Amino acid sequence: MTTNPFNPFPILTTEKLLLRKISPDDDQAIYLQRSSPVVNKYIARTPVADITEAQAWIARINNNVDLGLSINWAITLKDSGTFIGLICLWNFSEDRTIAETGYELSPAYHGKGYMNEALQCVLDYGFSKLNLKTITAYTHWENKKSLALLKKIGFIWNEGEIDEGFPHNVIYSISK
């Protein structure tokens, strides 16, 4: 039996951010974010309909963390503790050398460099602490801000790779 690499939960910090475990107290912020038309514009998912759906999502996500299947962080501002978004590593390969990242940010915090800071931190964690060899990111081909972020950090387009069932997505990856 393998040990859970996410126990204890890894709290990550950057110059401006604290990445922490998602809490049941985040239910209102997660409801607002995951029901936002701006946040969901390029994500093929049904928006969260009410607070109970947000609470169920938090419970499911934290259960997956407890099982060592994936890890999701709440992105918060270090100085105020304000919840501004989510970032994760999930969809690990069987040998746990490849993982997928996903991220979303509340619209009020777009364009301020926060996701660049959070993603750099999560990549460092994935490569240095989890010994990942490759991290992938799937994004809608029209999501120019996400594409620019991935390219700025050094992700490379996996031309020809297809996200089955999501024809508008393109796949990028970065390797150690």
PDB file of C-alpha atoms in Angstrom:
ATOM      1  CA  MET A   1       0.000   0.000   0.000  1.00  0.00           C
ATOM      2  CA  THR A   2       1.311   3.436  -0.938  1.00  0.00           C
ATOM      3  CA  THR A   3       1.121   6.396   1.375  1.00  0.00           C
ATOM      4  CA  ASN A   4      -0.968   9.437   0.573  1.00  0.00           C
ATOM      5  CA  PRO A   5       1.420  12.142  -0.704  1.00  0.00           C
ATOM      6  CA  PHE A   6      -1.124  14.799   0.328  1.00  0.00           C
ATOM      7  CA  ASN A   7      -1.143  13.878   4.020  1.00  0.00           C
ATOM      8  CA  PRO A   8      -0.355  16.154   5.699  1.00  0.00           C
ATOM      9  CA  PHE A   9      -1.909  18.609   3.262  1.00  0.00           C
ATOM     10  CA  PRO A  10       0.804  20.729   1.611  1.00  0.00           C
ATOM     11  CA  ILE A  11       0.151  24.425   2.171  1.00  0.00           C
ATOM     12  CA  LEU A  12       2.059  26.423  -0.442  1.00  0.00           C
ATOM     13  CA  THR A  13       3.054  30.068  -0.332  1.00  0.00           C
ATOM     14  CA  THR A  14       4.260  32.597  -2.858  1.00  0.00           C
ATOM     15  CA  GLU A  15       5.061  36.276  -2.549  1.00  0.00           C
ATOM     16  CA  LYS A  16       1.368  37.285  -2.622  1.00  0.00           C
ATOM     17  CA  LEU A  17      -0.563  34.029  -2.245  1.00  0.00           C
ATOM     18  CA  LEU A  18      -1.341  31.223   0.157  1.00  0.00           C
ATOM     19  CA  LEU A  19      -2.536  27.969  -1.414  1.00  0.00           C
ATOM     20  CA  ARG A  20      -4.415  25.963   1.200  1.00  0.00           C
ATOM     21  CA  LYS A  21      -6.875  23.109   1.527  1.00  0.00           C
ATOM     22  CA  ILE A  22     -10.395  23.931   0.440  1.00  0.00           C
ATOM     23  CA  SER A  23     -12.614  24.373   3.490  1.00  0.00           C
ATOM     24  CA  PRO A  24     -16.361  23.891   3.956  1.00  0.00           C
ATOM     25  CA  ASP A  25     -16.305  27.602   4.850  1.00  0.00           C
ATOM     26  CA  ASP A  26     -15.382  28.326   1.205  1.00  0.00           C
ATOM     27  CA  ASP A  27     -18.829  27.189   0.048  1.00  0.00           C
ATOM     28  CA  GLN A  28     -20.162  30.679  -0.771  1.00  0.00           C
ATOM     29  CA  ALA A  29     -17.014  31.737  -2.633  1.00  0.00           C
ATOM     30  CA  ILE A  30     -16.950  28.478  -4.583  1.00  0.00           C
ATOM     31  CA  TYR A  31     -20.640  28.785  -5.385  1.00  0.00           C
ATOM     32  CA  LEU A  32     -20.104  32.308  -6.750  1.00  0.00           C
ATOM     33  CA  GLN A  33     -17.040  31.297  -8.739  1.00  0.00           C
ATOM     34  CA  ARG A  34     -18.311  28.018 -10.192  1.00  0.00           C
ATOM     35  CA  SER A  35     -21.666  29.552 -11.145  1.00  0.00           C
ATOM     36  CA  SER A  36     -20.057  32.585 -12.834  1.00  0.00           C
ATOM     37  CA  PRO A  37     -20.680  32.830 -16.599  1.00  0.00           C
ATOM     38  CA  VAL A  38     -17.265  34.514 -16.955  1.00  0.00           C
ATOM     39  CA  VAL A  39     -15.431  31.653 -15.186  1.00  0.00           C
ATOM     40  CA  ASN A  40     -17.440  28.979 -17.009  1.00  0.00           C
ATOM     41  CA  LYS A  41     -17.176  30.551 -20.475  1.00  0.00           C
ATOM     42  CA  TYR A  42     -14.496  28.139 -21.670  1.00  0.00           C
ATOM     43  CA  ILE A  43     -15.204  25.176 -19.369  1.00  0.00           C
ATOM     44  CA  ALA A  44     -17.537  22.384 -20.480  1.00  0.00           C
ATOM     45  CA  ARG A  45     -19.401  21.892 -17.209  1.00  0.00           C
ATOM     46  CA  THR A  46     -22.767  22.618 -15.727  1.00  0.00           C
ATOM     47  CA  PRO A  47     -22.559  25.679 -13.479  1.00  0.00           C
ATOM     48  CA  VAL A  48     -23.103  25.089  -9.764  1.00  0.00           C
ATOM     49  CA  ALA A  49     -26.819  25.711  -9.200  1.00  0.00           C
ATOM     50  CA  ASP A  50     -26.885  26.438  -5.474  1.00  0.00           C
ATOM     51  CA  ILE A  51     -24.883  26.406  -2.260  1.00  0.00           C
ATOM     52  CA  THR A  52     -25.626  22.733  -1.579  1.00  0.00           C
ATOM     53  CA  GLU A  53     -23.989  21.783  -4.891  1.00  0.00           C
ATOM     54  CA  ALA A  54     -20.925  23.818  -3.896  1.00  0.00           C
ATOM     55  CA  GLN A  55     -20.842  22.019  -0.535  1.00  0.00           C
ATOM     56  CA  ALA A  56     -21.114  18.618  -2.240  1.00  0.00           C
ATOM     57  CA  TRP A  57     -18.303  19.590  -4.619  1.00  0.00           C
ATOM     58  CA  ILE A  58     -16.064  20.573  -1.679  1.00  0.00           C
ATOM     59  CA  ALA A  59     -16.774  17.255   0.070  1.00  0.00           C
ATOM     60  CA  ARG A  60     -16.014  15.262  -3.116  1.00  0.00           C
ATOM     61  CA  ILE A  61     -12.795  17.192  -3.809  1.00  0.00           C
ATOM     62  CA  ASN A  62     -11.542  16.837  -0.224  1.00  0.00           C
ATOM     63  CA  ASN A  63     -12.384  13.132  -0.242  1.00  0.00           C
ATOM     64  CA  ASN A  64     -10.208  12.718  -3.347  1.00  0.00           C
ATOM     65  CA  VAL A  65      -7.393  14.566  -1.539  1.00  0.00           C
ATOM     66  CA  ASP A  66      -7.819  12.288   1.490  1.00  0.00           C
ATOM     67  CA  LEU A  67      -7.597   9.254  -0.810  1.00  0.00           C
ATOM     68  CA  GLY A  68      -4.472  10.618  -2.539  1.00  0.00           C
ATOM     69  CA  LEU A  69      -6.218  10.721  -5.919  1.00  0.00           C
ATOM     70  CA  SER A  70      -5.874  14.449  -6.585  1.00  0.00           C
ATOM     71  CA  ILE A  71      -5.015  17.677  -4.839  1.00  0.00           C
ATOM     72  CA  ASN A  72      -6.923  20.946  -5.009  1.00  0.00           C
ATOM     73  CA  TRP A  73      -5.890  24.184  -3.398  1.00  0.00           C
ATOM     74  CA  ALA A  74      -7.908  27.266  -2.612  1.00  0.00           C
ATOM     75  CA  ILE A  75      -5.930  30.247  -3.876  1.00  0.00           C
ATOM     76  CA  THR A  76      -6.071  33.018  -1.288  1.00  0.00           C
ATOM     77  CA  LEU A  77      -4.413  36.387  -0.912  1.00  0.00           C
ATOM     78  CA  LYS A  78      -1.656  36.072   1.673  1.00  0.00           C
ATOM     79  CA  ASP A  79      -2.291  39.447   3.296  1.00  0.00           C
ATOM     80  CA  SER A  80      -6.089  39.159   3.717  1.00  0.00           C
ATOM     81  CA  GLY A  81      -6.976  35.472   3.329  1.00  0.00           C
ATOM     82  CA  THR A  82      -9.459  36.380   0.571  1.00  0.00           C
ATOM     83  CA  PHE A  83     -10.437  33.386  -1.592  1.00  0.00           C
ATOM     84  CA  ILE A  84      -9.709  34.215  -5.234  1.00  0.00           C
ATOM     85  CA  GLY A  85      -9.595  30.900  -7.069  1.00  0.00           C
ATOM     86  CA  LEU A  86      -8.751  27.223  -7.340  1.00  0.00           C
ATOM     87  CA  ILE A  87      -5.854  25.217  -8.726  1.00  0.00           C
ATOM     88  CA  CYS A  88      -5.250  21.471  -8.809  1.00  0.00           C
ATOM     89  CA  LEU A  89      -3.175  18.525  -9.873  1.00  0.00           C
ATOM     90  CA  TRP A  90      -5.277  15.543 -10.849  1.00  0.00           C
ATOM     91  CA  ASN A  91      -5.728  12.814 -13.462  1.00  0.00           C
ATOM     92  CA  PHE A  92      -2.413  11.210 -12.478  1.00  0.00           C
ATOM     93  CA  SER A  93      -0.950   8.544 -14.731  1.00  0.00           C
ATOM     94  CA  GLU A  94      -0.881   5.046 -13.291  1.00  0.00           C
ATOM     95  CA  ASP A  95       2.834   5.359 -12.514  1.00  0.00           C
ATOM     96  CA  ARG A  96       2.246   8.877 -11.065  1.00  0.00           C
ATOM     97  CA  THR A  97       4.801  10.551 -13.328  1.00  0.00           C
ATOM     98  CA  ILE A  98       2.244  12.624 -15.263  1.00  0.00           C
ATOM     99  CA  ALA A  99      -0.557  14.783 -13.903  1.00  0.00           C
ATOM    100  CA  GLU A 100      -2.957  17.343 -15.276  1.00  0.00           C
ATOM    101  CA  THR A 101      -3.350  20.815 -13.849  1.00  0.00           C
ATOM    102  CA  GLY A 102      -6.522  22.848 -13.825  1.00  0.00           C
ATOM    103  CA  TYR A 103      -7.185  26.326 -12.532  1.00  0.00           C
ATOM    104  CA  GLU A 104      -9.801  29.042 -12.335  1.00  0.00           C
ATOM    105  CA  LEU A 105      -9.829  32.522 -10.911  1.00  0.00           C
ATOM    106  CA  SER A 106     -12.634  34.783  -9.744  1.00  0.00           C
ATOM    107  CA  PRO A 107     -13.172  37.482 -12.412  1.00  0.00           C
ATOM    108  CA  ALA A 108     -12.269  40.380 -10.086  1.00  0.00           C
ATOM    109  CA  TYR A 109      -8.718  38.970  -9.909  1.00  0.00           C
ATOM    110  CA  HIS A 110      -8.112  38.350 -13.631  1.00  0.00           C
ATOM    111  CA  GLY A 111      -5.142  40.056 -15.246  1.00  0.00           C
ATOM    112  CA  LYS A 112      -3.196  40.747 -12.045  1.00  0.00           C
ATOM    113  CA  GLY A 113      -0.573  37.972 -12.292  1.00  0.00           C
ATOM    114  CA  TYR A 114      -2.061  35.830  -9.530  1.00  0.00           C
ATOM    115  CA  MET A 115      -2.582  32.720 -11.644  1.00  0.00           C
ATOM    116  CA  ASN A 116       0.958  32.950 -13.018  1.00  0.00           C
ATOM    117  CA  GLU A 117       2.245  32.974  -9.431  1.00  0.00           C
ATOM    118  CA  ALA A 118      -0.048  30.120  -8.329  1.00  0.00           C
ATOM    119  CA  LEU A 119       0.691  27.927 -11.338  1.00  0.00           C
ATOM    120  CA  GLN A 120       4.471  28.392 -11.031  1.00  0.00           C
ATOM    121  CA  CYS A 121       4.198  27.333  -7.379  1.00  0.00           C
ATOM    122  CA  VAL A 122       2.094  24.240  -8.168  1.00  0.00           C
ATOM    123  CA  LEU A 123       4.460  23.221 -10.968  1.00  0.00           C
ATOM    124  CA  ASP A 124       7.405  23.481  -8.575  1.00  0.00           C
ATOM    125  CA  TYR A 125       5.524  21.362  -6.035  1.00  0.00           C
ATOM    126  CA  GLY A 126       4.585  18.768  -8.674  1.00  0.00           C
ATOM    127  CA  PHE A 127       8.101  18.438 -10.027  1.00  0.00           C
ATOM    128  CA  SER A 128      10.081  18.713  -6.793  1.00  0.00           C
ATOM    129  CA  LYS A 129       7.817  17.038  -4.215  1.00  0.00           C
ATOM    130  CA  LEU A 130       5.763  14.592  -6.303  1.00  0.00           C
ATOM    131  CA  ASN A 131       8.588  13.802  -8.755  1.00  0.00           C
ATOM    132  CA  LEU A 132       6.312  14.333 -11.736  1.00  0.00           C
ATOM    133  CA  LYS A 133       8.028  14.221 -15.106  1.00  0.00           C
ATOM    134  CA  THR A 134       5.269  15.985 -17.076  1.00  0.00           C
ATOM    135  CA  ILE A 135       2.314  18.206 -16.249  1.00  0.00           C
ATOM    136  CA  THR A 136      -0.420  18.739 -18.819  1.00  0.00           C
ATOM    137  CA  ALA A 137      -3.064  21.421 -19.182  1.00  0.00           C
ATOM    138  CA  TYR A 138      -6.213  21.249 -21.277  1.00  0.00           C
ATOM    139  CA  THR A 139      -7.745  24.566 -22.302  1.00  0.00           C
ATOM    140  CA  HIS A 140     -10.275  25.869 -24.808  1.00  0.00           C
ATOM    141  CA  TRP A 141      -8.533  27.052 -27.967  1.00  0.00           C
ATOM    142  CA  GLU A 142     -10.326  30.427 -27.712  1.00  0.00           C
ATOM    143  CA  ASN A 143      -9.237  31.054 -24.098  1.00  0.00           C
ATOM    144  CA  LYS A 144      -6.488  33.486 -25.066  1.00  0.00           C
ATOM    145  CA  LYS A 145      -5.536  34.410 -21.478  1.00  0.00           C
ATOM    146  CA  SER A 146      -5.060  30.774 -20.455  1.00  0.00           C
ATOM    147  CA  LEU A 147      -3.090  30.030 -23.615  1.00  0.00           C
ATOM    148  CA  ALA A 148      -0.856  33.066 -23.017  1.00  0.00           C
ATOM    149  CA  LEU A 149      -0.254  31.981 -19.406  1.00  0.00           C
ATOM    150  CA  LEU A 150       0.697  28.452 -20.397  1.00  0.00           C
ATOM    151  CA  LYS A 151       3.078  29.673 -23.119  1.00  0.00           C
ATOM    152  CA  LYS A 152       4.644  32.281 -20.801  1.00  0.00           C
ATOM    153  CA  ILE A 153       5.440  29.591 -18.226  1.00  0.00           C
ATOM    154  CA  GLY A 154       6.923  27.246 -20.846  1.00  0.00           C
ATOM    155  CA  PHE A 155       4.135  24.817 -21.681  1.00  0.00           C
ATOM    156  CA  ILE A 156       4.282  23.488 -25.224  1.00  0.00           C
ATOM    157  CA  TRP A 157       1.304  22.689 -27.448  1.00  0.00           C
ATOM    158  CA  ASN A 158       0.906  18.942 -28.008  1.00  0.00           C
ATOM    159  CA  GLU A 159      -0.088  19.405 -31.634  1.00  0.00           C
ATOM    160  CA  GLY A 160      -2.196  16.549 -32.894  1.00  0.00           C
ATOM    161  CA  GLU A 161      -3.254  15.367 -29.428  1.00  0.00           C
ATOM    162  CA  ILE A 162      -7.028  15.378 -28.986  1.00  0.00           C
ATOM    163  CA  ASP A 163      -9.116  15.776 -25.850  1.00  0.00           C
ATOM    164  CA  GLU A 164     -11.724  13.079 -26.508  1.00  0.00           C
ATOM    165  CA  GLY A 165     -15.234  14.466 -26.193  1.00  0.00           C
ATOM    166  CA  PHE A 166     -14.018  18.079 -25.975  1.00  0.00           C
ATOM    167  CA  PRO A 167     -13.131  19.109 -29.544  1.00  0.00           C
ATOM    168  CA  HIS A 168     -12.557  22.770 -28.586  1.00  0.00           C
ATOM    169  CA  ASN A 169      -9.757  21.936 -26.159  1.00  0.00           C
ATOM    170  CA  VAL A 170      -6.058  22.000 -26.930  1.00  0.00           C
ATOM    171  CA  ILE A 171      -3.503  20.169 -24.845  1.00  0.00           C
ATOM    172  CA  TYR A 172      -0.282  21.705 -23.565  1.00  0.00           C
ATOM    173  CA  SER A 173       2.451  20.133 -21.447  1.00  0.00           C
ATOM    174  CA  ILE A 174       5.595  21.014 -19.587  1.00  0.00           C
ATOM    175  CA  SER A 175       8.290  18.553 -18.569  1.00  0.00           C
ATOM    176  CA  LYS A 176      10.906  18.581 -15.858  1.00  0.00           C
TER     177      LYS A 176
END
